[in-house]
Coordinates of C-alpha atoms in Angstrom, one line a residue:
Chain A
M22 CA 5.7 -39.1 29.0
E23 CA 8.6 -39.5 26.7
H24 CA 6.5 -38.3 23.9
T25 CA 5.6 -35.0 25.5
L26 CA 9.1 -34.5 26.5
S27 CA 10.4 -34.7 23.0
L28 CA 7.7 -32.3 21.9
T29 CA 8.7 -29.6 24.3
K30 CA 12.3 -30.2 23.3
L31 CA 11.4 -29.7 19.8
K32 CA 9.4 -26.6 20.6
A33 CA 12.5 -25.2 22.4
A34 CA 14.8 -26.0 19.6
R35 CA 12.6 -24.8 16.7
P36 CA 12.7 -21.1 17.3
G37 CA 16.4 -21.3 17.6
L38 CA 16.8 -22.9 14.2
A39 CA 14.3 -20.6 12.6
D40 CA 15.9 -17.6 14.1
R41 CA 19.3 -18.6 12.9
L42 CA 17.8 -19.2 9.4
Q43 CA 16.1 -15.8 9.6
K44 CA 19.5 -14.2 10.4
W45 CA 21.1 -15.9 7.4
L46 CA 18.3 -15.5 4.9
P47 CA 19.1 -11.9 3.8
K48 CA 22.7 -13.0 3.1
I49 CA 21.6 -16.1 1.3
V50 CA 19.3 -14.1 -0.9
L51 CA 21.9 -11.6 -1.8
A52 CA 24.6 -14.2 -2.2
P53 CA 24.0 -15.0 -5.9
T54 CA 24.2 -11.4 -6.9
M55 CA 27.3 -10.9 -4.8
L56 CA 29.0 -13.8 -6.4
V57 CA 28.0 -12.7 -9.9
T58 CA 29.2 -9.1 -9.2
V59 CA 32.5 -10.2 -7.8
V60 CA 33.2 -12.7 -10.6
C61 CA 31.5 -11.3 -13.7
I62 CA 32.3 -7.6 -13.1
Y63 CA 35.5 -7.3 -11.0
G64 CA 36.9 -10.7 -11.8
F65 CA 36.4 -10.3 -15.5
M66 CA 37.9 -6.8 -15.4
F67 CA 41.1 -8.2 -14.0
W68 CA 41.0 -11.1 -16.4
T69 CA 40.8 -8.7 -19.3
F70 CA 43.6 -6.7 -17.8
Y71 CA 45.7 -9.8 -17.6
L72 CA 44.9 -10.7 -21.2
S73 CA 46.0 -7.3 -22.2
L74 CA 49.5 -8.1 -20.8
T75 CA 49.8 -11.3 -22.8
N76 CA 50.6 -12.1 -26.4
S77 CA 47.1 -13.6 -27.0
R78 CA 46.1 -13.7 -30.7
F79 CA 43.4 -16.0 -32.0
L80 CA 43.2 -17.8 -28.6
P81 CA 43.8 -16.4 -25.2
S82 CA 47.3 -17.3 -24.1
F83 CA 48.8 -16.8 -20.7
N84 CA 52.3 -15.9 -21.8
F85 CA 53.2 -12.7 -20.1
A86 CA 54.3 -10.1 -22.6
G87 CA 54.5 -6.9 -20.5
L88 CA 53.2 -3.8 -22.2
L89 CA 53.7 -5.2 -25.7
Q90 CA 50.0 -4.8 -26.6
Y91 CA 49.8 -1.3 -25.3
E92 CA 52.9 -0.4 -27.4
K93 CA 51.2 -1.9 -30.4
L94 CA 48.1 0.0 -29.7
M95 CA 49.9 3.3 -29.5
D96 CA 51.5 2.5 -32.9
N97 CA 48.2 1.6 -34.4
D98 CA 46.8 4.2 -36.8
R99 CA 43.4 2.9 -36.6
W100 CA 43.4 3.1 -32.8
L101 CA 44.7 6.6 -32.9
T102 CA 42.0 7.5 -35.4
S103 CA 39.3 5.9 -33.2
V104 CA 40.5 7.8 -30.1
T105 CA 40.6 11.1 -31.9
N106 CA 37.1 10.3 -33.3
L107 CA 35.8 9.6 -29.9
G108 CA 37.2 13.0 -28.8
I109 CA 35.5 14.8 -31.7
F110 CA 32.3 12.8 -31.5
G111 CA 32.0 12.8 -27.8
L112 CA 32.7 16.5 -27.2
M113 CA 30.4 17.6 -30.0
F114 CA 27.6 15.3 -29.1
M115 CA 27.8 16.2 -25.4
F116 CA 27.9 19.9 -26.1
I117 CA 25.1 20.0 -28.6
A118 CA 22.9 17.5 -26.7
I119 CA 23.2 19.5 -23.5
V120 CA 22.7 23.0 -25.1
L121 CA 19.7 21.7 -27.0
G122 CA 18.4 19.9 -24.0
V123 CA 18.6 23.0 -21.8
G124 CA 17.1 25.2 -24.5
L125 CA 14.1 22.9 -25.1
A126 CA 13.6 22.4 -21.4
I127 CA 13.4 26.2 -20.8
L128 CA 11.0 26.6 -23.7
L129 CA 8.8 23.8 -22.4
D130 CA 8.8 25.3 -19.0
Q131 CA 6.8 28.4 -20.1
N132 CA 3.3 27.0 -19.3
I133 CA 3.0 25.4 -22.7
R134 CA -0.3 23.9 -23.9
Q135 CA 0.1 20.3 -24.9
E136 CA 3.3 20.1 -23.0
G137 CA 2.8 16.4 -22.5
A138 CA 2.4 15.7 -26.2
I139 CA 5.5 17.7 -27.1
R140 CA 7.6 16.0 -24.5
T141 CA 6.5 12.7 -25.8
I142 CA 7.6 13.6 -29.3
Y143 CA 11.0 14.8 -28.1
L144 CA 11.7 11.7 -26.1
Y145 CA 10.5 8.9 -28.3
P146 CA 13.9 8.4 -30.1
M147 CA 15.2 7.3 -26.7
A148 CA 12.9 4.2 -26.9
L149 CA 14.6 3.1 -30.1
S150 CA 17.7 1.1 -30.4
F151 CA 20.8 2.7 -31.9
I152 CA 20.6 0.1 -34.7
V153 CA 17.2 1.4 -35.7
T154 CA 18.4 5.0 -35.3
G155 CA 21.5 4.3 -37.4
T156 CA 19.5 2.6 -40.1
A157 CA 17.1 5.5 -40.3
W158 CA 19.8 8.1 -40.5
K159 CA 21.8 6.1 -43.0
W160 CA 18.8 6.4 -45.3
I161 CA 18.2 10.1 -44.7
L162 CA 21.9 11.0 -45.1
N163 CA 22.3 8.7 -48.2
P164 CA 24.1 10.8 -50.7
G165 CA 22.1 10.9 -53.9
L166 CA 18.8 9.7 -52.5
G167 CA 18.4 11.3 -49.0
I168 CA 18.5 14.9 -48.0
E169 CA 20.6 15.8 -51.0
K170 CA 17.9 14.7 -53.4
L171 CA 15.2 16.4 -51.3
M172 CA 17.0 19.7 -51.6
H173 CA 17.5 19.2 -55.3
D174 CA 13.8 18.6 -55.8
W175 CA 13.0 21.6 -53.8
G176 CA 15.1 23.7 -56.2
F177 CA 18.5 23.9 -54.5
T178 CA 20.3 22.2 -57.3
D179 CA 23.8 23.0 -56.1
F180 CA 23.2 21.5 -52.6
Q181 CA 25.7 18.8 -51.7
F182 CA 25.6 16.5 -48.8
H183 CA 28.1 13.7 -48.9
W184 CA 29.2 13.4 -45.3
L185 CA 28.3 9.7 -45.0
V186 CA 30.9 8.8 -47.6
D187 CA 33.4 11.5 -46.9
Q188 CA 36.4 10.5 -44.9
D189 CA 36.7 13.8 -43.2
M190 CA 33.0 14.2 -42.4
A191 CA 31.6 10.8 -41.6
V192 CA 32.3 11.1 -37.9
Y193 CA 30.0 14.2 -37.8
T194 CA 27.1 12.1 -39.1
L195 CA 27.4 10.1 -35.9
V196 CA 27.0 13.4 -34.0
I197 CA 23.7 14.1 -35.9
A198 CA 22.2 10.8 -35.2
A199 CA 23.3 10.6 -31.6
V200 CA 22.0 14.1 -30.8
W201 CA 18.7 13.2 -32.4
Q202 CA 18.5 10.1 -30.3
S203 CA 19.5 11.4 -26.9
S204 CA 18.8 15.2 -26.7
G205 CA 15.2 14.6 -25.7
F206 CA 16.4 12.7 -22.7
V207 CA 18.7 15.5 -21.7
M208 CA 15.7 17.8 -22.1
A209 CA 13.7 15.6 -19.7
M210 CA 16.5 15.7 -17.1
F211 CA 16.7 19.5 -17.2
L212 CA 12.9 19.9 -17.2
A213 CA 12.8 17.8 -14.0
G214 CA 15.5 20.1 -12.6
L215 CA 13.6 23.2 -13.5
R216 CA 10.5 21.9 -11.9
G217 CA 12.5 21.4 -8.7
I218 CA 13.5 25.0 -8.4
D219 CA 11.5 27.1 -6.0
S220 CA 9.3 29.5 -8.1
S221 CA 9.5 32.2 -5.4
I222 CA 13.2 32.8 -6.4
M223 CA 12.0 33.7 -9.9
K224 CA 9.2 35.9 -8.6
A225 CA 11.5 37.8 -6.4
A226 CA 13.9 38.4 -9.3
Q227 CA 11.0 39.6 -11.4
M228 CA 10.0 42.0 -8.7
D229 CA 13.5 43.4 -8.8
G230 CA 13.0 44.1 -12.5
A231 CA 15.3 41.5 -14.0
S232 CA 14.4 40.3 -17.5
M233 CA 13.7 36.7 -18.2
P234 CA 17.0 35.9 -20.0
V235 CA 18.9 37.5 -17.2
I236 CA 16.9 35.5 -14.6
Y237 CA 17.7 32.2 -16.5
W238 CA 21.3 33.0 -17.1
K239 CA 22.2 34.4 -13.7
I240 CA 19.8 32.5 -11.3
I241 CA 18.2 29.4 -12.8
L242 CA 21.0 27.9 -14.7
P243 CA 23.5 28.1 -11.8
C244 CA 20.9 26.3 -9.7
L245 CA 20.9 23.4 -12.2
R246 CA 24.6 22.7 -11.7
P247 CA 24.0 19.2 -10.4
V248 CA 21.9 18.4 -13.4
F249 CA 24.7 19.6 -15.7
F250 CA 27.0 17.2 -13.9
S251 CA 24.7 14.3 -14.4
A252 CA 24.1 15.2 -18.0
V253 CA 27.8 15.3 -18.7
I254 CA 28.3 11.9 -17.0
I255 CA 25.5 10.3 -18.9
T256 CA 26.2 11.7 -22.3
S257 CA 29.9 10.9 -22.0
H258 CA 28.9 7.4 -21.0
I259 CA 26.7 7.1 -24.1
A260 CA 29.5 8.4 -26.2
I261 CA 32.1 6.0 -24.9
K262 CA 29.7 3.1 -25.2
S263 CA 28.7 4.0 -28.8
F264 CA 29.1 0.8 -30.7
D265 CA 25.7 0.0 -32.2
L266 CA 25.3 3.5 -33.7
V267 CA 28.6 3.5 -35.5
T268 CA 28.1 -0.1 -36.6
A269 CA 24.7 0.7 -38.1
L270 CA 25.4 4.1 -39.5
T271 CA 28.9 4.0 -41.0
A272 CA 30.4 0.7 -39.8
G273 CA 33.4 2.8 -39.0
G274 CA 33.9 3.7 -42.7
P275 CA 34.8 5.0 -45.2
G276 CA 37.9 2.9 -44.4
Y277 CA 38.3 3.3 -40.7
S278 CA 37.7 7.1 -40.8
S279 CA 34.7 7.0 -38.4
D280 CA 35.9 4.2 -36.2
L281 CA 35.4 4.4 -32.4
P282 CA 37.2 2.5 -29.7
A283 CA 34.2 0.3 -29.0
L284 CA 34.2 -0.8 -32.6
F285 CA 38.0 -1.2 -32.6
M286 CA 37.8 -3.5 -29.6
Y287 CA 35.1 -5.7 -31.1
A288 CA 36.8 -5.9 -34.5
H289 CA 40.2 -6.9 -33.1
S290 CA 38.8 -9.3 -30.4
F291 CA 36.2 -11.1 -32.4
T292 CA 36.9 -10.9 -36.1
R293 CA 40.6 -10.2 -36.5
G294 CA 42.0 -12.6 -33.9
Q295 CA 43.9 -10.0 -32.0
I296 CA 42.6 -10.8 -28.5
G297 CA 45.5 -9.2 -26.6
L298 CA 45.2 -6.0 -28.6
G299 CA 41.4 -6.0 -28.1
A300 CA 41.9 -6.5 -24.4
A301 CA 44.3 -3.6 -24.2
S302 CA 41.9 -1.4 -26.0
A303 CA 39.1 -2.4 -23.6
I304 CA 41.4 -1.5 -20.7
M305 CA 42.1 1.9 -22.2
M306 CA 38.3 2.5 -22.5
L307 CA 37.9 1.5 -18.9
A308 CA 40.6 4.0 -18.0
G309 CA 38.8 6.7 -19.9
V310 CA 35.6 6.0 -18.0
L311 CA 37.4 6.0 -14.7
A312 CA 39.0 9.3 -15.5
I313 CA 35.6 10.8 -15.8
L314 CA 33.8 8.9 -13.0
V315 CA 36.3 9.0 -10.2
P316 CA 36.6 12.8 -9.9
Y317 CA 32.8 13.0 -10.2
L318 CA 32.2 10.5 -7.4
Y319 CA 34.9 12.1 -5.3
S320 CA 33.3 15.5 -5.6
E321 CA 29.9 14.0 -4.8
L322 CA 31.1 12.3 -1.7
R323 CA 32.9 15.4 -0.5
E324 CA 29.8 17.5 -1.0
K325 CA 27.7 15.0 1.0
K326 CA 30.2 15.1 3.9
S327 CA 30.5 18.9 4.2
Chain B
M252 CA -1.2 39.0 -19.1
N253 CA -2.6 39.1 -22.6
K254 CA 0.5 41.0 -23.7
H255 CA 2.5 37.9 -23.1
F256 CA 0.5 36.1 -25.7
T257 CA 2.2 38.1 -28.5
L258 CA 5.5 37.9 -30.1
G259 CA 7.4 36.1 -27.4
R260 CA 4.8 33.4 -27.1
M261 CA 4.7 33.0 -30.8
A262 CA 8.4 32.6 -30.9
I263 CA 8.4 30.0 -28.2
Y264 CA 5.6 28.0 -29.8
S265 CA 7.2 28.1 -33.2
G266 CA 10.5 27.0 -31.7
L267 CA 8.9 24.1 -30.0
L268 CA 6.9 23.2 -33.1
F269 CA 10.1 23.3 -35.3
F270 CA 11.8 20.8 -33.0
C271 CA 8.7 18.6 -33.1
V272 CA 9.1 18.4 -36.8
V273 CA 12.8 17.6 -36.5
Y274 CA 12.2 14.8 -34.0
L275 CA 9.3 13.3 -36.0
M276 CA 10.9 13.6 -39.4
P277 CA 13.0 10.4 -39.4
L278 CA 10.0 8.3 -38.3
V279 CA 7.8 9.9 -40.9
V280 CA 10.4 9.3 -43.6
M281 CA 10.8 5.7 -42.5
V282 CA 7.1 5.0 -42.6
M283 CA 6.7 6.7 -46.0
T284 CA 9.7 4.9 -47.5
S285 CA 8.5 1.6 -46.3
F286 CA 5.3 1.9 -48.3
K287 CA 6.9 3.0 -51.5
T288 CA 7.9 0.9 -54.5
L289 CA 11.6 1.0 -55.5
P290 CA 11.0 3.0 -58.7
D291 CA 8.9 5.4 -56.5
I292 CA 11.9 5.8 -54.1
K293 CA 14.2 6.6 -57.0
S294 CA 11.9 9.1 -58.6
G295 CA 10.5 10.8 -55.4
N296 CA 12.4 12.1 -52.4
L297 CA 12.4 11.7 -48.6
M298 CA 9.3 13.9 -48.1
S299 CA 7.2 12.9 -51.1
L300 CA 4.2 10.7 -50.4
P301 CA 4.1 7.3 -51.9
Q302 CA 2.5 7.3 -55.3
E303 CA 0.5 4.3 -54.2
W304 CA 0.8 2.8 -50.8
V305 CA 2.1 -0.8 -51.1
G306 CA 2.7 -3.3 -48.3
Y307 CA 5.1 -5.4 -50.3
A308 CA 8.2 -4.2 -48.4
W309 CA 6.6 -5.1 -45.1
N310 CA 5.8 -8.6 -46.3
K311 CA 9.3 -9.1 -47.6
A312 CA 11.0 -7.7 -44.5
W313 CA 8.9 -10.0 -42.3
S314 CA 9.3 -13.2 -44.2
G315 CA 11.4 -13.0 -47.3
A316 CA 14.4 -10.6 -47.0
C317 CA 17.9 -11.9 -46.8
T318 CA 20.0 -11.4 -43.6
G319 CA 23.4 -12.7 -44.4
V320 CA 22.9 -16.1 -46.0
S321 CA 19.3 -17.0 -45.1
C322 CA 16.4 -15.4 -46.8
D323 CA 13.4 -16.0 -44.5
G324 CA 12.9 -12.4 -43.4
I325 CA 13.3 -11.2 -39.8
K326 CA 10.3 -12.9 -38.3
G327 CA 12.4 -15.7 -36.7
Y328 CA 14.7 -13.1 -35.1
F329 CA 11.8 -11.1 -33.9
W330 CA 10.7 -14.2 -31.9
N331 CA 14.2 -14.9 -30.9
S332 CA 14.2 -11.5 -29.2
F333 CA 11.0 -12.3 -27.4
Q334 CA 12.4 -15.6 -26.2
M335 CA 15.4 -13.8 -24.9
V336 CA 13.7 -10.7 -23.4
I337 CA 10.9 -12.4 -21.4
P338 CA 13.0 -14.7 -19.2
A339 CA 15.7 -12.1 -18.9
V340 CA 13.3 -9.4 -17.7
A341 CA 11.5 -11.7 -15.4
I342 CA 14.6 -13.1 -13.7
S343 CA 16.4 -9.8 -13.3
T344 CA 13.4 -8.1 -12.0
L345 CA 12.7 -10.8 -9.4
L346 CA 16.3 -10.9 -8.2
G347 CA 16.4 -7.1 -8.2
A348 CA 13.3 -7.0 -6.0
F349 CA 14.9 -9.4 -3.5
N350 CA 18.2 -7.6 -3.5
G351 CA 16.6 -4.2 -3.1
Y352 CA 14.6 -5.6 -0.2
V353 CA 17.7 -6.9 1.6
I354 CA 19.8 -3.8 0.9
S355 CA 17.1 -1.5 2.2
K356 CA 15.5 -3.4 5.0
W357 CA 17.9 -6.2 6.2
Q358 CA 21.2 -4.4 6.1
F359 CA 24.2 -6.3 7.4
R360 CA 27.8 -5.5 7.7
G361 CA 29.1 -4.9 4.3
S362 CA 25.8 -4.7 2.5
Q363 CA 26.2 -1.0 1.7
L364 CA 29.7 -1.4 0.5
F365 CA 28.6 -4.2 -1.7
F366 CA 25.8 -2.1 -3.1
S367 CA 28.3 0.7 -4.0
L368 CA 30.6 -1.9 -5.7
M369 CA 27.7 -3.1 -7.7
L370 CA 26.6 0.4 -8.8
F371 CA 30.1 1.3 -9.7
G372 CA 30.2 -1.9 -11.7
C373 CA 27.3 -0.9 -13.9
F374 CA 29.3 2.1 -15.1
I375 CA 32.2 0.2 -16.7
P376 CA 32.2 -0.2 -20.4
F377 CA 31.0 -3.7 -21.3
Q378 CA 34.0 -4.1 -23.6
V379 CA 36.1 -4.9 -20.5
I380 CA 34.0 -8.0 -19.7
L381 CA 33.3 -9.3 -23.3
L382 CA 36.2 -11.6 -23.7
P383 CA 36.1 -13.5 -20.3
M384 CA 32.3 -13.7 -20.6
A385 CA 32.7 -15.4 -23.9
A386 CA 35.1 -17.9 -22.3
L387 CA 32.7 -18.5 -19.4
L388 CA 29.7 -19.1 -21.7
G389 CA 31.8 -21.5 -23.7
K390 CA 32.8 -23.4 -20.6
L391 CA 29.1 -23.6 -19.5
G392 CA 28.0 -24.8 -22.9
L393 CA 25.9 -21.7 -23.4
A394 CA 27.8 -20.2 -26.2
N395 CA 25.6 -19.2 -29.1
T396 CA 22.4 -20.1 -27.2
T397 CA 19.4 -18.0 -26.1
A398 CA 20.0 -19.2 -22.6
G399 CA 23.5 -17.8 -22.7
L400 CA 22.2 -14.4 -23.8
V401 CA 19.5 -14.5 -21.1
T402 CA 22.3 -15.2 -18.6
V403 CA 24.4 -12.3 -19.7
H404 CA 21.4 -9.8 -19.7
V405 CA 20.4 -11.0 -16.2
I406 CA 23.9 -10.5 -14.8
Y407 CA 24.5 -7.1 -16.2
G408 CA 20.9 -5.9 -15.6
L409 CA 21.0 -6.8 -11.9
A410 CA 22.7 -3.5 -10.9
F411 CA 19.9 -1.5 -12.3
T412 CA 17.0 -3.6 -11.1
T413 CA 18.5 -3.7 -7.6
L414 CA 19.0 0.1 -7.7
F415 CA 15.4 0.7 -8.7
F416 CA 13.9 -1.5 -5.9
R417 CA 16.4 -0.4 -3.3
N418 CA 15.5 3.3 -3.9
F419 CA 11.8 2.5 -3.8
Y420 CA 12.0 0.4 -0.6
V421 CA 14.1 3.0 1.1
G422 CA 11.0 5.2 0.9
V423 CA 8.8 2.6 2.7
P424 CA 8.8 3.3 6.4
D425 CA 11.0 1.0 8.5
E426 CA 8.4 1.0 11.2
L427 CA 6.2 -1.1 9.0
V428 CA 8.8 -3.7 8.7
K429 CA 9.7 -3.5 12.4
A430 CA 6.1 -3.9 13.5
A431 CA 5.8 -7.0 11.3
K432 CA 8.9 -8.4 12.8
L433 CA 7.6 -8.0 16.3
D434 CA 4.4 -9.8 15.2
G435 CA 6.6 -12.7 14.3
A436 CA 6.6 -12.3 10.5
G437 CA 9.6 -13.7 8.8
F438 CA 11.8 -12.5 6.0
F439 CA 9.6 -13.8 3.2
T440 CA 6.3 -13.1 4.8
I441 CA 7.2 -9.4 5.2
F442 CA 8.3 -9.3 1.6
F443 CA 5.3 -11.0 0.1
R444 CA 2.6 -9.6 2.4
I445 CA 3.8 -6.1 3.0
L446 CA 6.3 -4.9 0.4
L447 CA 5.3 -6.7 -2.7
P448 CA 1.7 -5.4 -2.7
L449 CA 3.1 -1.9 -2.6
S450 CA 5.5 -2.5 -5.5
T451 CA 3.4 -2.2 -8.6
P452 CA 4.8 1.2 -9.8
I453 CA 8.4 0.2 -9.3
I454 CA 7.8 -3.2 -11.0
M455 CA 6.4 -1.4 -14.0
V456 CA 9.4 0.9 -14.2
T457 CA 11.9 -1.9 -13.8
V458 CA 10.2 -4.2 -16.3
I459 CA 9.9 -1.4 -18.9
W460 CA 13.5 -0.3 -18.4
Q461 CA 14.8 -3.9 -18.7
F462 CA 12.6 -4.7 -21.6
T463 CA 13.7 -1.7 -23.6
A464 CA 17.4 -2.1 -22.7
I465 CA 17.5 -5.9 -23.5
W466 CA 15.3 -5.6 -26.7
N467 CA 17.5 -2.8 -28.0
D468 CA 20.8 -4.4 -27.1
F469 CA 23.2 -5.1 -29.9
L470 CA 26.6 -5.6 -28.4
F471 CA 25.8 -8.8 -26.4
G472 CA 23.6 -10.0 -29.2
V473 CA 26.3 -9.7 -31.9
V474 CA 29.0 -11.2 -29.7
Y475 CA 27.2 -14.1 -27.9
S476 CA 24.4 -15.3 -30.3
G477 CA 24.7 -17.9 -33.0
A478 CA 23.2 -17.8 -36.5
E479 CA 20.0 -19.4 -35.1
T480 CA 19.6 -17.3 -32.0
Q481 CA 20.4 -13.8 -33.2
P482 CA 18.1 -11.1 -31.7
I483 CA 16.3 -8.7 -34.0
T484 CA 18.8 -5.9 -33.7
V485 CA 21.6 -8.1 -35.1
A486 CA 19.4 -9.4 -37.9
L487 CA 18.3 -5.9 -38.8
N488 CA 21.9 -4.8 -39.0
N489 CA 22.8 -7.8 -41.2
L490 CA 19.8 -7.2 -43.4
V491 CA 20.7 -3.5 -44.0
N492 CA 24.3 -4.4 -44.6
T493 CA 23.7 -7.3 -47.0
S494 CA 25.2 -6.0 -50.2
T495 CA 24.1 -8.6 -52.7
G496 CA 21.4 -7.6 -55.2
V497 CA 19.5 -4.4 -55.5
K498 CA 19.4 -2.3 -52.4
E499 CA 15.8 -2.3 -51.2
Y500 CA 15.5 0.7 -49.0
N501 CA 11.8 0.2 -48.5
V502 CA 12.5 -3.3 -47.1
D503 CA 15.2 -1.9 -44.8
M504 CA 12.8 0.7 -43.5
A505 CA 10.0 -1.7 -42.9
A506 CA 12.4 -4.0 -41.0
A507 CA 13.7 -1.1 -38.9
I508 CA 10.1 -0.2 -37.9
I509 CA 9.3 -3.8 -37.1
A510 CA 12.4 -3.9 -34.9
A511 CA 11.4 -0.7 -33.2
L512 CA 7.7 -1.5 -32.8
P513 CA 7.7 -3.3 -29.4
T514 CA 9.6 -0.6 -27.6
L515 CA 7.7 2.2 -29.3
L516 CA 4.5 0.5 -28.2
V517 CA 5.7 0.3 -24.7
Y518 CA 6.7 3.9 -24.8
V519 CA 3.4 5.0 -26.1
L520 CA 1.4 2.9 -23.6
A521 CA 3.5 3.4 -20.5
G522 CA 5.6 6.4 -21.3
K523 CA 5.2 7.7 -17.8
Y524 CA 7.0 4.7 -16.3
F525 CA 9.6 4.8 -19.1
V526 CA 10.6 8.3 -18.3
R527 CA 10.7 7.6 -14.6
G528 CA 13.0 4.7 -15.2
L529 CA 15.3 6.8 -17.4
T530 CA 15.6 9.5 -14.7
A531 CA 15.8 7.1 -11.8
G532 CA 18.3 4.8 -13.5
S533 CA 20.7 7.5 -14.7
V534 CA 20.3 10.5 -12.4
K535 CA 20.7 8.6 -9.2
G536 CA 23.0 5.9 -10.6

């Protein structure tokens, strides 16, 4: 008697426990990721922000120093150079990569034979690391042995190409390598966008006697506005993050003429023992990203609501 | 229609072909340089074929070139990268699958907000977390270890893997899950019996995306690895920038190709998934 009783009791209690566990399981599964996100992304962000307000040098210290590091940053020639470089490099890279990407996508959208093979060729650089890309272009742009020698051998004996070792031009070599690496990807995005456009729009315009360039300029490209937005966000993100490329290609040189903020941050935080300054520069980079991202997200959300 | 096949078509095809040459040129130059001897490099130019094809530079890059102080080639670092990339990809993909499953099929109060926070987090420049992460790894005794690198890659890869699986599972009809719930299937049963068997394509995308991203990473590698645990990207950079002795461009190029080989191979074999990952990861993110 007693035995059966406890069995029924158990049976009654079991679903309750299992149910409760079921209810908690999703949260338990998500918990590690939530913890890691809160601590390792947002927590660390504030930690770095706090470090940037201290006088930390070789070791992190917690002595509050106000905006001292930011003042030092604004007086730092190398920082100003790296920010200017990011402006030059970022804008040129974004502009060229997007124009080239759109152009190639339109060309590829004309019922091309072997489209798949051509697309594969345009996109493969994206599979390589920036370190490999930088190494390759460092060799190609090598003054004396690279393109310069090639042109001399081909009979253009006056040809000069010293950008890699030229203070004023080194930053443009970054643009060349970055465009080579990423433009195929921009092309893929626009190609996907073009394929999404209803072809009847194009046919209707053709019936009205519009020429192809006019159709693309007036009808197709405006339809691709969202893709342009994404392309700007992604390429600007690549530009701000560029650390590997500049390390491998110019190492910020000659001098610090092709330095970028990401390299500045690394150098000061990890090799020069200027942790506070490094943290301040990281926060400035974050501010830059937010300045691009927040208006974008805001417009996205507003569009969805309306 | 045949009229179309005239000047305009010619221009389009030659334009496309020209850019094929532009995109392929660096790879061709790298391969040719890697098979030349040093005197051949000095006397020839970027586009000249090797006078004789020699594999010496490849041998040296693999097992004899100097990276910093040691001169054992890059083979050790190549294996370091594998030791890092395999667990990092496996763990981040698995966690991403579970996270995506919860966020799409077991929503609870705050789960959407959390998802947005997480996505936003993957847009921040990593410079902003470098210093505290170094401190944390030090505290955990993981500084300069492969395990430490794996941890970092898992943590900062989770946003993307979760995003991939979430977007994929959103497309799976809720009715399927509801019916299974009515039949008494639990959280894990539904995942393993219903969703996981459908997931092959998204697993491919995620694994390839993570593999490429982690293999190619340099920033975390250079900050968090020790002399013994450096990944291949860091070793390649050291090798190319080692300034002692004669600069051996052929060895540099061979090493660069070796470092690029795994991801290139993945791209050639599974390019479809690679491109899908790129567009899913960045257009929607």
